[in-house]
PDB file of N, CA, C and O in Angstrom:
ATOM      1  N   MET Q   1      15.604 -60.825-113.903  1.00 59.00           N
ATOM      2  CA  MET Q   1      14.350 -60.878-113.169  1.00 59.00           C
ATOM      3  C   MET Q   1      14.289 -59.652-112.257  1.00 59.00           C
ATOM      4  O   MET Q   1      14.813 -59.672-111.156  1.00 59.00           O
ATOM      5  N   PRO Q   2      13.654 -58.558-112.710  1.00 87.00           N
ATOM      6  CA  PRO Q   2      13.690 -57.325-111.937  1.00 87.00           C
ATOM      7  C   PRO Q   2      12.715 -57.264-110.758  1.00 87.00           C
ATOM      8  O   PRO Q   2      12.887 -56.436-109.878  1.00 87.00           O
ATOM      9  N   TYR Q   3      11.689 -58.123-110.717  1.00 88.00           N
ATOM     10  CA  TYR Q   3      10.734 -58.076-109.616  1.00 88.00           C
ATOM     11  C   TYR Q   3      10.977 -59.218-108.641  1.00 88.00           C
ATOM     12  O   TYR Q   3      11.384 -60.309-109.032  1.00 88.00           O
ATOM     13  N   LEU Q   4      10.704 -58.943-107.362  1.00 89.00           N
ATOM     14  CA  LEU Q   4      10.894 -59.943-106.319  1.00 89.00           C
ATOM     15  C   LEU Q   4       9.843 -59.730-105.242  1.00 89.00           C
ATOM     16  O   LEU Q   4       9.581 -58.590-104.844  1.00 89.00           O
ATOM     17  N   LEU Q   5       9.211 -60.803-104.792  1.00 89.00           N
ATOM     18  CA  LEU Q   5       8.282 -60.739-103.667  1.00 89.00           C
ATOM     19  C   LEU Q   5       8.977 -61.287-102.429  1.00 89.00           C
ATOM     20  O   LEU Q   5       9.622 -62.333-102.483  1.00 89.00           O
ATOM     21  N   VAL Q   6       8.838 -60.587-101.327  1.00 92.00           N
ATOM     22  CA  VAL Q   6       9.379 -61.003-100.039  1.00 92.00           C
ATOM     23  C   VAL Q   6       8.194 -61.047 -99.084  1.00 92.00           C
ATOM     24  O   VAL Q   6       7.371 -60.128 -99.081  1.00 92.00           O
ATOM     25  N   SER Q   7       8.080 -62.103 -98.283  1.00 90.00           N
ATOM     26  CA  SER Q   7       6.945 -62.169 -97.363  1.00 90.00           C
ATOM     27  C   SER Q   7       7.304 -62.911 -96.084  1.00 90.00           C
ATOM     28  O   SER Q   7       8.283 -63.657 -96.025  1.00 90.00           O
ATOM     29  N   THR Q   8       6.503 -62.672 -95.066  1.00 88.00           N
ATOM     30  CA  THR Q   8       6.607 -63.392 -93.805  1.00 88.00           C
ATOM     31  C   THR Q   8       5.257 -63.345 -93.122  1.00 88.00           C
ATOM     32  O   THR Q   8       4.434 -62.465 -93.402  1.00 88.00           O
ATOM     33  N   GLN Q   9       5.022 -64.298 -92.254  1.00 82.00           N
ATOM     34  CA  GLN Q   9       3.789 -64.274 -91.486  1.00 82.00           C
ATOM     35  C   GLN Q   9       3.969 -63.329 -90.309  1.00 82.00           C
ATOM     36  O   GLN Q   9       5.069 -63.201 -89.758  1.00 82.00           O
ATOM     37  N   ILE Q  10       2.900 -62.647 -89.913  1.00 77.00           N
ATOM     38  CA  ILE Q  10       2.967 -61.638 -88.858  1.00 77.00           C
ATOM     39  C   ILE Q  10       3.565 -62.214 -87.576  1.00 77.00           C
ATOM     40  O   ILE Q  10       4.383 -61.591 -86.939  1.00 77.00           O
ATOM     41  N   ARG Q  11       3.228 -63.429 -87.231  1.00 73.00           N
ATOM     42  CA  ARG Q  11       3.765 -64.013 -86.000  1.00 73.00           C
ATOM     43  C   ARG Q  11       5.231 -64.405 -86.142  1.00 73.00           C
ATOM     44  O   ARG Q  11       5.876 -64.789 -85.183  1.00 73.00           O
ATOM     45  N   LEU Q  12       5.782 -64.297 -87.353  1.00 62.00           N
ATOM     46  CA  LEU Q  12       7.177 -64.655 -87.601  1.00 62.00           C
ATOM     47  C   LEU Q  12       7.988 -63.464 -88.093  1.00 62.00           C
ATOM     48  O   LEU Q  12       8.915 -63.625 -88.877  1.00 62.00           O
ATOM     49  N   GLU Q  13       7.657 -62.249 -87.612  1.00 69.00           N
ATOM     50  CA  GLU Q  13       8.353 -61.075 -88.140  1.00 69.00           C
ATOM     51  C   GLU Q  13       9.850 -61.072 -87.830  1.00 69.00           C
ATOM     52  O   GLU Q  13      10.593 -60.284 -88.382  1.00 69.00           O
ATOM     53  N   ALA Q  14      10.312 -61.991 -86.991  1.00 73.00           N
ATOM     54  CA  ALA Q  14      11.753 -62.124 -86.735  1.00 73.00           C
ATOM     55  C   ALA Q  14      12.381 -63.162 -87.662  1.00 73.00           C
ATOM     56  O   ALA Q  14      13.567 -63.432 -87.569  1.00 73.00           O
ATOM     57  N   GLY Q  15      11.604 -63.761 -88.544  1.00 70.00           N
ATOM     58  CA  GLY Q  15      12.094 -64.769 -89.478  1.00 70.00           C
ATOM     59  C   GLY Q  15      11.409 -66.092 -89.224  1.00 70.00           C
ATOM     60  O   GLY Q  15      10.764 -66.263 -88.197  1.00 70.00           O
ATOM     61  N   PRO Q  16      11.461 -67.024 -90.128  1.00 89.00           N
ATOM     62  CA  PRO Q  16      12.116 -66.933 -91.426  1.00 89.00           C
ATOM     63  C   PRO Q  16      11.327 -66.046 -92.396  1.00 89.00           C
ATOM     64  O   PRO Q  16      10.171 -65.742 -92.172  1.00 89.00           O
ATOM     65  N   THR Q  17      12.012 -65.674 -93.473  1.00 93.00           N
ATOM     66  CA  THR Q  17      11.429 -64.811 -94.486  1.00 93.00           C
ATOM     67  C   THR Q  17      11.457 -65.524 -95.832  1.00 93.00           C
ATOM     68  O   THR Q  17      12.485 -66.068 -96.216  1.00 93.00           O
ATOM     69  N   MET Q  18      10.324 -65.520 -96.533  1.00 93.00           N
ATOM     70  CA  MET Q  18      10.253 -66.119 -97.868  1.00 93.00           C
ATOM     71  C   MET Q  18      10.768 -65.079 -98.854  1.00 93.00           C
ATOM     72  O   MET Q  18      10.316 -63.931 -98.848  1.00 93.00           O
ATOM     73  N   VAL Q  19      11.760 -65.464 -99.683  1.00 94.00           N
ATOM     74  CA  VAL Q  19      12.400 -64.501-100.573  1.00 94.00           C
ATOM     75  C   VAL Q  19      12.280 -64.833-102.056  1.00 94.00           C
ATOM     76  O   VAL Q  19      12.821 -64.111-102.887  1.00 94.00           O
ATOM     77  N   GLY Q  20      11.625 -65.903-102.404  1.00 89.00           N
ATOM     78  CA  GLY Q  20      11.488 -66.213-103.818  1.00 89.00           C
ATOM     79  C   GLY Q  20      10.794 -67.532-104.055  1.00 89.00           C
ATOM     80  O   GLY Q  20      10.602 -68.326-103.131  1.00 89.00           O
ATOM     81  N   ASP Q  21      10.417 -67.748-105.314  1.00 90.00           N
ATOM     82  CA  ASP Q  21       9.776 -69.005-105.684  1.00 90.00           C
ATOM     83  C   ASP Q  21      10.774 -69.896-106.410  1.00 90.00           C
ATOM     84  O   ASP Q  21      11.938 -69.540-106.569  1.00 90.00           O
ATOM     85  N   GLU Q  22      10.312 -71.031-106.867  1.00 89.00           N
ATOM     86  CA  GLU Q  22      11.208 -72.005-107.483  1.00 89.00           C
ATOM     87  C   GLU Q  22      11.845 -71.504-108.775  1.00 89.00           C
ATOM     88  O   GLU Q  22      12.829 -72.078-109.246  1.00 89.00           O
ATOM     89  N   HIS Q  23      11.337 -70.412-109.333  1.00 90.00           N
ATOM     90  CA  HIS Q  23      11.882 -69.862-110.579  1.00 90.00           C
ATOM     91  C   HIS Q  23      12.778 -68.646-110.334  1.00 90.00           C
ATOM     92  O   HIS Q  23      13.203 -67.996-111.288  1.00 90.00           O
ATOM     93  N   SER Q  24      13.069 -68.340-109.090  1.00 91.00           N
ATOM     94  CA  SER Q  24      13.900 -67.184-108.763  1.00 91.00           C
ATOM     95  C   SER Q  24      15.354 -67.411-109.171  1.00 91.00           C
ATOM     96  O   SER Q  24      15.805 -68.550-109.318  1.00 91.00           O
ATOM     97  N   ASP Q  25      16.076 -66.314-109.327  1.00 92.00           N
ATOM     98  CA  ASP Q  25      17.479 -66.344-109.726  1.00 92.00           C
ATOM     99  C   ASP Q  25      18.311 -67.079-108.668  1.00 92.00           C
ATOM    100  O   ASP Q  25      18.435 -66.599-107.537  1.00 92.00           O
ATOM    101  N   PRO Q  26      18.895 -68.235-109.014  1.00 93.00           N
ATOM    102  CA  PRO Q  26      19.677 -69.004-108.036  1.00 93.00           C
ATOM    103  C   PRO Q  26      20.880 -68.226-107.487  1.00 93.00           C
ATOM    104  O   PRO Q  26      21.235 -68.381-106.319  1.00 93.00           O
ATOM    105  N   HIS Q  27      21.475 -67.355-108.324  1.00 94.00           N
ATOM    106  CA  HIS Q  27      22.620 -66.565-107.853  1.00 94.00           C
ATOM    107  C   HIS Q  27      22.181 -65.584-106.768  1.00 94.00           C
ATOM    108  O   HIS Q  27      22.849 -65.451-105.730  1.00 94.00           O
ATOM    109  N   LEU Q  28      21.053 -64.900-106.986  1.00 94.00           N
ATOM    110  CA  LEU Q  28      20.528 -63.971-105.984  1.00 94.00           C
ATOM    111  C   LEU Q  28      20.166 -64.719-104.705  1.00 94.00           C
ATOM    112  O   LEU Q  28      20.472 -64.265-103.602  1.00 94.00           O
ATOM    113  N   MET Q  29      19.550 -65.876-104.840  1.00 94.00           N
ATOM    114  CA  MET Q  29      19.177 -66.663-103.664  1.00 94.00           C
ATOM    115  C   MET Q  29      20.419 -67.080-102.882  1.00 94.00           C
ATOM    116  O   MET Q  29      20.418 -67.090-101.652  1.00 94.00           O
ATOM    117  N   SER Q  30      21.498 -67.378-103.590  1.00 95.00           N
ATOM    118  CA  SER Q  30      22.766 -67.739-102.944  1.00 95.00           C
ATOM    119  C   SER Q  30      23.331 -66.551-102.165  1.00 95.00           C
ATOM    120  O   SER Q  30      23.809 -66.706-101.040  1.00 95.00           O
ATOM    121  N   ILE Q  31      23.285 -65.361-102.764  1.00 95.00           N
ATOM    122  CA  ILE Q  31      23.771 -64.154-102.093  1.00 95.00           C
ATOM    123  C   ILE Q  31      22.988 -63.914-100.799  1.00 95.00           C
ATOM    124  O   ILE Q  31      23.561 -63.534 -99.777  1.00 95.00           O
ATOM    125  N   LEU Q  32      21.674 -64.156-100.844  1.00 95.00           N
ATOM    126  CA  LEU Q  32      20.832 -63.946 -99.660  1.00 95.00           C
ATOM    127  C   LEU Q  32      20.981 -65.071 -98.634  1.00 95.00           C
ATOM    128  O   LEU Q  32      20.520 -64.940 -97.502  1.00 95.00           O
ATOM    129  N   GLY Q  33      21.599 -66.175 -99.035  1.00 94.00           N
ATOM    130  CA  GLY Q  33      21.740 -67.320 -98.132  1.00 94.00           C
ATOM    131  C   GLY Q  33      20.461 -68.122 -98.024  1.00 94.00           C
ATOM    132  O   GLY Q  33      20.207 -68.770 -97.012  1.00 94.00           O
ATOM    133  N   ALA Q  34      19.641 -68.083 -99.072  1.00 95.00           N
ATOM    134  CA  ALA Q  34      18.333 -68.746 -99.056  1.00 95.00           C
ATOM    135  C   ALA Q  34      18.454 -70.227 -99.408  1.00 95.00           C
ATOM    136  O   ALA Q  34      19.321 -70.624-100.182  1.00 95.00           O
ATOM    137  N   THR Q  35      17.564 -71.003 -98.835  1.00 93.00           N
ATOM    138  CA  THR Q  35      17.474 -72.426 -99.156  1.00 93.00           C
ATOM    139  C   THR Q  35      16.087 -72.718 -99.700  1.00 93.00           C
ATOM    140  O   THR Q  35      15.098 -72.113 -99.275  1.00 93.00           O
ATOM    141  N   LYS Q  36      16.030 -73.636-100.654  1.00 92.00           N
ATOM    142  CA  LYS Q  36      14.768 -73.998-101.295  1.00 92.00           C
ATOM    143  C   LYS Q  36      14.051 -75.035-100.441  1.00 92.00           C
ATOM    144  O   LYS Q  36      14.649 -76.020-100.025  1.00 92.00           O
ATOM    145  N   ARG Q  37      12.771 -74.796-100.173  1.00 88.00           N
ATOM    146  CA  ARG Q  37      11.955 -75.722 -99.378  1.00 88.00           C
ATOM    147  C   ARG Q  37      10.640 -76.001-100.087  1.00 88.00           C
ATOM    148  O   ARG Q  37      10.103 -75.152-100.784  1.00 88.00           O
ATOM    149  N   SER Q  38      10.124 -77.177 -99.823  1.00 86.00           N
ATOM    150  CA  SER Q  38       8.789 -77.530-100.282  1.00 86.00           C
ATOM    151  C   SER Q  38       7.963 -77.876 -99.047  1.00 86.00           C
ATOM    152  O   SER Q  38       8.364 -78.712 -98.245  1.00 86.00           O
ATOM    153  N   THR Q  39       6.840 -77.211 -98.885  1.00 80.00           N
ATOM    154  CA  THR Q  39       5.963 -77.448 -97.750  1.00 80.00           C
ATOM    155  C   THR Q  39       5.024 -78.601 -98.068  1.00 80.00           C
ATOM    156  O   THR Q  39       4.513 -78.698 -99.195  1.00 80.00           O
ATOM    157  N   LEU Q  40       4.806 -79.459 -97.089  1.00 82.00           N
ATOM    158  CA  LEU Q  40       3.916 -80.601 -97.263  1.00 82.00           C
ATOM    159  C   LEU Q  40       2.564 -80.132 -97.793  1.00 82.00           C
ATOM    160  O   LEU Q  40       1.953 -79.207 -97.263  1.00 82.00           O
ATOM    161  N   GLY Q  41       2.118 -80.720 -98.883  1.00 83.00           N
ATOM    162  CA  GLY Q  41       0.840 -80.379 -99.484  1.00 83.00           C
ATOM    163  C   GLY Q  41       0.955 -79.419-100.658  1.00 83.00           C
ATOM    164  O   GLY Q  41       0.008 -79.269-101.420  1.00 83.00           O
ATOM    165  N   ASN Q  42       2.111 -78.737-100.788  1.00 81.00           N
ATOM    166  CA  ASN Q  42       2.317 -77.836-101.923  1.00 81.00           C
ATOM    167  C   ASN Q  42       3.056 -78.567-103.030  1.00 81.00           C
ATOM    168  O   ASN Q  42       3.941 -79.373-102.759  1.00 81.00           O
ATOM    169  N   ASN Q  43       2.727 -78.266-104.272  1.00 83.00           N
ATOM    170  CA  ASN Q  43       3.433 -78.877-105.398  1.00 83.00           C
ATOM    171  C   ASN Q  43       4.438 -77.902-106.007  1.00 83.00           C
ATOM    172  O   ASN Q  43       4.730 -77.951-107.194  1.00 83.00           O
ATOM    173  N   PHE Q  44       4.965 -76.982-105.192  1.00 87.00           N
ATOM    174  CA  PHE Q  44       5.956 -76.004-105.615  1.00 87.00           C
ATOM    175  C   PHE Q  44       6.929 -75.748-104.470  1.00 87.00           C
ATOM    176  O   PHE Q  44       6.654 -76.100-103.326  1.00 87.00           O
ATOM    177  N   CYS Q  45       8.061 -75.152-104.801  1.00 90.00           N
ATOM    178  CA  CYS Q  45       9.085 -74.833-103.807  1.00 90.00           C
ATOM    179  C   CYS Q  45       9.174 -73.321-103.614  1.00 90.00           C
ATOM    180  O   CYS Q  45       8.797 -72.544-104.489  1.00 90.00           O
ATOM    181  N   GLU Q  46       9.697 -72.914-102.469  1.00 92.00           N
ATOM    182  CA  GLU Q  46       9.942 -71.512-102.160  1.00 92.00           C
ATOM    183  C   GLU Q  46      11.320 -71.402-101.516  1.00 92.00           C
ATOM    184  O   GLU Q  46      11.793 -72.355-100.909  1.00 92.00           O
ATOM    185  N   TYR Q  47      11.947 -70.238-101.660  1.00 94.00           N
ATOM    186  CA  TYR Q  47      13.225 -69.978-101.014  1.00 94.00           C
ATOM    187  C   TYR Q  47      13.000 -69.231 -99.710  1.00 94.00           C
ATOM    188  O   TYR Q  47      12.224 -68.275 -99.662  1.00 94.00           O
ATOM    189  N   TYR Q  48      13.684 -69.658 -98.655  1.00 94.00           N
ATOM    190  CA  TYR Q  48      13.577 -69.037 -97.335  1.00 94.00           C
ATOM    191  C   TYR Q  48      14.954 -68.687 -96.797  1.00 94.00           C
ATOM    192  O   TYR Q  48      15.932 -69.376 -97.086  1.00 94.00           O
ATOM    193  N   VAL Q  49      15.014 -67.624 -96.004  1.00 94.00           N
ATOM    194  CA  VAL Q  49      16.196 -67.291 -95.207  1.00 94.00           C
ATOM    195  C   VAL Q  49      15.741 -67.185 -93.759  1.00 94.00           C
ATOM    196  O   VAL Q  49      14.571 -66.919 -93.480  1.00 94.00           O
ATOM    197  N   ASN Q  50      16.645 -67.394 -92.830  1.00 92.00           N
ATOM    198  CA  ASN Q  50      16.298 -67.310 -91.405  1.00 92.00           C
ATOM    199  C   ASN Q  50      16.321 -65.881 -90.882  1.00 92.00           C
ATOM    200  O   ASN Q  50      15.974 -65.641 -89.734  1.00 92.00           O
ATOM    201  N   ASP Q  51      16.723 -64.931 -91.729  1.00 92.00           N
ATOM    202  CA  ASP Q  51      16.795 -63.525 -91.318  1.00 92.00           C
ATOM    203  C   ASP Q  51      15.411 -62.907 -91.197  1.00 92.00           C
ATOM    204  O   ASP Q  51      14.451 -63.347 -91.832  1.00 92.00           O
ATOM    205  N   ALA Q  52      15.346 -61.844 -90.412  1.00 92.00           N
ATOM    206  CA  ALA Q  52      14.121 -61.041 -90.314  1.00 92.00           C
ATOM    207  C   ALA Q  52      13.924 -60.278 -91.628  1.00 92.00           C
ATOM    208  O   ALA Q  52      14.890 -60.001 -92.343  1.00 92.00           O
ATOM    209  N   PRO Q  53      12.685 -59.928 -91.972  1.00 91.00           N
ATOM    210  CA  PRO Q  53      12.432 -59.188 -93.212  1.00 91.00           C
ATOM    211  C   PRO Q  53      13.264 -57.910 -93.328  1.00 91.00           C
ATOM    212  O   PRO Q  53      13.758 -57.586 -94.406  1.00 91.00           O
ATOM    213  N   ARG Q  54      13.460 -57.180 -92.231  1.00 91.00           N
ATOM    214  CA  ARG Q  54      14.244 -55.945 -92.269  1.00 91.00           C
ATOM    215  C   ARG Q  54      15.663 -56.207 -92.761  1.00 91.00           C
ATOM    216  O   ARG Q  54      16.208 -55.459 -93.572  1.00 91.00           O
ATOM    217  N   VAL Q  55      16.273 -57.293 -92.303  1.00 93.00           N
ATOM    218  CA  VAL Q  55      17.631 -57.642 -92.718  1.00 93.00           C
ATOM    219  C   VAL Q  55      17.648 -57.982 -94.211  1.00 93.00           C
ATOM    220  O   VAL Q  55      18.538 -57.554 -94.952  1.00 93.00           O
ATOM    221  N   VAL Q  56      16.651 -58.744 -94.663  1.00 94.00           N
ATOM    222  CA  VAL Q  56      16.553 -59.119 -96.075  1.00 94.00           C
ATOM    223  C   VAL Q  56      16.360 -57.873 -96.937  1.00 94.00           C
ATOM    224  O   VAL Q  56      17.022 -57.715 -97.974  1.00 94.00           O
ATOM    225  N   LEU Q  57      15.481 -56.973 -96.522  1.00 94.00           N
ATOM    226  CA  LEU Q  57      15.243 -55.749 -97.288  1.00 94.00           C
ATOM    227  C   LEU Q  57      16.498 -54.889 -97.361  1.00 94.00           C
ATOM    228  O   LEU Q  57      16.804 -54.304 -98.394  1.00 94.00           O
ATOM    229  N   ASP Q  58      17.278 -54.824 -96.275  1.00 96.00           N
ATOM    230  CA  ASP Q  58      18.542 -54.086 -96.286  1.00 96.00           C
ATOM    231  C   ASP Q  58      19.518 -54.694 -97.289  1.00 96.00           C
ATOM    232  O   ASP Q  58      20.182 -53.978 -98.044  1.00 96.00           O
ATOM    233  N   LYS Q  59      19.623 -56.020 -97.296  1.00 95.00           N
ATOM    234  CA  LYS Q  59      20.518 -56.701 -98.241  1.00 95.00           C
ATOM    235  C   LYS Q  59      20.092 -56.428 -99.682  1.00 95.00           C
ATOM    236  O   LYS Q  59      20.925 -56.148-100.543  1.00 95.00           O
ATOM    237  N   LEU Q  60      18.789 -56.510 -99.941  1.00 95.00           N
ATOM    238  CA  LEU Q  60      18.290 -56.289-101.298  1.00 95.00           C
ATOM    239  C   LEU Q  60      18.485 -54.845-101.738  1.00 95.00           C
ATOM    240  O   LEU Q  60      18.789 -54.581-102.902  1.00 95.00           O
ATOM    241  N   GLU Q  61      18.358 -53.895-100.817  1.00 96.00           N
ATOM    242  CA  GLU Q  61      18.601 -52.499-101.168  1.00 96.00           C
ATOM    243  C   GLU Q  61      20.053 -52.308-101.606  1.00 96.00           C
ATOM    244  O   GLU Q  61      20.335 -51.599-102.576  1.00 96.00           O
ATOM    245  N   SER Q  62      20.978 -52.973-100.921  1.00 95.00           N
ATOM    246  CA  SER Q  62      22.390 -52.846-101.293  1.00 95.00           C
ATOM    247  C   SER Q  62      22.679 -53.475-102.655  1.00 95.00           C
ATOM    248  O   SER Q  62      23.692 -53.169-103.279  1.00 95.00           O
ATOM    249  N   LEU Q  63      21.769 -54.335-103.136  1.00 95.00           N
ATOM    250  CA  LEU Q  63      21.909 -54.974-104.443  1.00 95.00           C
ATOM    251  C   LEU Q  63      21.130 -54.239-105.535  1.00 95.00           C
ATOM    252  O   LEU Q  63      21.022 -54.718-106.658  1.00 95.00           O
ATOM    253  N   GLY Q  64      20.544 -53.083-105.189  1.00 95.00           N
ATOM    254  CA  GLY Q  64      19.854 -52.270-106.190  1.00 95.00           C
ATOM    255  C   GLY Q  64      18.352 -52.438-106.229  1.00 95.00           C
ATOM    256  O   GLY Q  64      17.693 -51.862-107.098  1.00 95.00           O
ATOM    257  N   TYR Q  65      17.769 -53.203-105.327  1.00 95.00           N
ATOM    258  CA  TYR Q  65      16.313 -53.371-105.290  1.00 95.00           C
ATOM    259  C   TYR Q  65      15.682 -52.256-104.475  1.00 95.00           C
ATOM    260  O   TYR Q  65      16.258 -51.794-103.484  1.00 95.00           O
ATOM    261  N   ARG Q  66      14.489 -51.850-104.880  1.00 96.00           N
ATOM    262  CA  ARG Q  66      13.721 -50.826-104.163  1.00 96.00           C
ATOM    263  C   ARG Q  66      12.316 -51.353-103.921  1.00 96.00           C
ATOM    264  O   ARG Q  66      11.734 -52.018-104.780  1.00 96.00           O
ATOM    265  N   VAL Q  67      11.760 -51.041-102.753  1.00 96.00           N
ATOM    266  CA  VAL Q  67      10.397 -51.461-102.437  1.00 96.00           C
ATOM    267  C   VAL Q  67       9.436 -50.655-103.293  1.00 96.00           C
ATOM    268  O   VAL Q  67       9.472 -49.419-103.305  1.00 96.00           O
ATOM    269  N   VAL Q  68       8.557 -51.368-104.009  1.00 96.00           N
ATOM    270  CA  VAL Q  68       7.541 -50.735-104.837  1.00 96.00           C
ATOM    271  C   VAL Q  68       6.245 -50.615-104.040  1.00 96.00           C
ATOM    272  O   VAL Q  68       5.566 -49.600-104.083  1.00 96.00           O
ATOM    273  N   SER Q  69       5.916 -51.672-103.302  1.00 96.00           N
ATOM    274  CA  SER Q  69       4.705 -51.652-102.497  1.00 96.00           C
ATOM    275  C   SER Q  69       4.824 -52.661-101.368  1.00 96.00           C
ATOM    276  O   SER Q  69       5.662 -53.553-101.391  1.00 96.00           O
ATOM    277  N   MET Q  70       3.961 -52.487-100.377  1.00 95.00           N
ATOM    278  CA  MET Q  70       3.912 -53.387 -99.232  1.00 95.00           C
ATOM    279  C   MET Q  70       2.460 -53.503 -98.819  1.00 95.00           C
ATOM    280  O   MET Q  70       1.710 -52.532 -98.896  1.00 95.00           O
ATOM    281  N   THR Q  71       2.045 -54.706 -98.410  1.00 93.00           N
ATOM    282  CA  THR Q  71       0.668 -54.898 -97.970  1.00 93.00           C
ATOM    283  C   THR Q  71       0.597 -56.032 -96.968  1.00 93.00           C
ATOM    284  O   THR Q  71       1.531 -56.814 -96.823  1.00 93.00           O
ATOM    285  N   GLY Q  72      -0.507 -56.106 -96.297  1.00 92.00           N
ATOM    286  CA  GLY Q  72      -0.801 -57.233 -95.426  1.00 92.00           C
ATOM    287  C   GLY Q  72      -1.929 -58.031 -96.048  1.00 92.00           C
ATOM    288  O   GLY Q  72      -2.920 -57.465 -96.505  1.00 92.00           O
ATOM    289  N   VAL Q  73      -1.748 -59.336 -96.112  1.00 86.00           N
ATOM    290  CA  VAL Q  73      -2.767 -60.227 -96.662  1.00 86.00           C
ATOM    291  C   VAL Q  73      -3.067 -61.257 -95.578  1.00 86.00           C
ATOM    292  O   VAL Q  73      -2.274 -62.172 -95.358  1.00 86.00           O
ATOM    293  N   GLY Q  74      -4.183 -61.079 -94.881  1.00 89.00           N
ATOM    294  CA  GLY Q  74      -4.472 -61.971 -93.760  1.00 89.00           C
ATOM    295  C   GLY Q  74      -3.398 -61.829 -92.705  1.00 89.00           C
ATOM    296  O   GLY Q  74      -3.152 -60.748 -92.199  1.00 89.00           O
ATOM    297  N   GLN Q  75      -2.722 -62.924 -92.396  1.00 89.00           N
ATOM    298  CA  GLN Q  75      -1.651 -62.926 -91.395  1.00 89.00           C
ATOM    299  C   GLN Q  75      -0.263 -62.847 -92.045  1.00 89.00           C
ATOM    300  O   GLN Q  75       0.732 -63.197 -91.426  1.00 89.00           O
ATOM    301  N   THR Q  76      -0.201 -62.407 -93.297  1.00 90.00           N
ATOM    302  CA  THR Q  76       1.059 -62.363 -94.041  1.00 90.00           C
ATOM    303  C   THR Q  76       1.392 -60.932 -94.457  1.00 90.00           C
ATOM    304  O   THR Q  76       0.525 -60.179 -94.868  1.00 90.00           O
ATOM    305  N   LEU Q  77       2.674 -60.572 -94.317  1.00 91.00           N
ATOM    306  CA  LEU Q  77       3.175 -59.295 -94.809  1.00 91.00           C
ATOM    307  C   LEU Q  77       3.906 -59.562 -96.118  1.00 91.00           C
ATOM    308  O   LEU Q  77       4.691 -60.509 -96.209  1.00 91.00           O
ATOM    309  N   VAL Q  78       3.661 -58.719 -97.132  1.00 93.00           N
ATOM    310  CA  VAL Q  78       4.264 -58.934 -98.461  1.00 93.00           C
ATOM    311  C   VAL Q  78       4.858 -57.621 -98.962  1.00 93.00           C
ATOM    312  O   VAL Q  78       4.210 -56.586 -98.928  1.00 93.00           O
ATOM    313  N   TRP Q  79       6.106 -57.695 -99.425  1.00 94.00           N
ATOM    314  CA  TRP Q  79       6.787 -56.568-100.047  1.00 94.00           C
ATOM    315  C   TRP Q  79       7.058 -56.910-101.498  1.00 94.00           C
ATOM    316  O   TRP Q  79       7.506 -58.015-101.802  1.00 94.00           O
ATOM    317  N   CYS Q  80       6.822 -55.973-102.401  1.00 95.00           N
ATOM    318  CA  CYS Q  80       7.174 -56.147-103.818  1.00 95.00           C
ATOM    319  C   CYS Q  80       8.353 -55.211-104.087  1.00 95.00           C
ATOM    320  O   CYS Q  80       8.271 -54.012-103.801  1.00 95.00           O
ATOM    321  N   LEU Q  81       9.438 -55.777-104.605  1.00 95.00           N
ATOM    322  CA  LEU Q  81      10.637 -55.008-104.903  1.00 95.00           C
ATOM    323  C   LEU Q  81      10.941 -55.053-106.395  1.00 95.00           C
ATOM    324  O   LEU Q  81      10.574 -56.012-107.070  1.00 95.00           O
ATOM    325  N   HIS Q  82      11.629 -54.019-106.868  1.00 95.00           N
ATOM    326  CA  HIS Q  82      12.009 -53.937-108.281  1.00 95.00           C
ATOM    327  C   HIS Q  82      13.446 -53.455-108.380  1.00 95.00           C
ATOM    328  O   HIS Q  82      13.890 -52.634-107.575  1.00 95.00           O
ATOM    329  N   ARG Q  83      14.166 -53.980-109.358  1.00 92.00           N
ATOM    330  CA  ARG Q  83      15.534 -53.543-109.628  1.00 92.00           C
ATOM    331  C   ARG Q  83      15.601 -53.043-111.059  1.00 92.00           C
ATOM    332  O   ARG Q  83      15.107 -53.698-111.971  1.00 92.00           O
ATOM    333  N   GLU Q  84      16.181 -51.867-111.247  1.00 82.00           N
ATOM    334  CA  GLU Q  84      16.332 -51.303-112.592  1.00 82.00           C
ATOM    335  C   GLU Q  84      17.354 -52.078-113.388  1.00 82.00           C
ATOM    336  O   GLU Q  84      18.293 -52.609-112.901  1.00 82.00           O
TER     337      GLU Q  84
END
């Protein structure tokens, strides 16, 4: 799975950070220390870490991921990463 979306809400730029969906690589999620959560009202799960996005991006860079793009969507910051 070479692509990964990382996001956080602007008011939570110190964490937690969403690092994957329910179909993300469990081994990668384990390396990041992520836990799977389901938010009330959603019929899907997401992986979260308590780290700030900067810490998560540093960890992913050391694993070979590179930021492809970054944007703000409403009150959410989103990074798209890719690994060769």
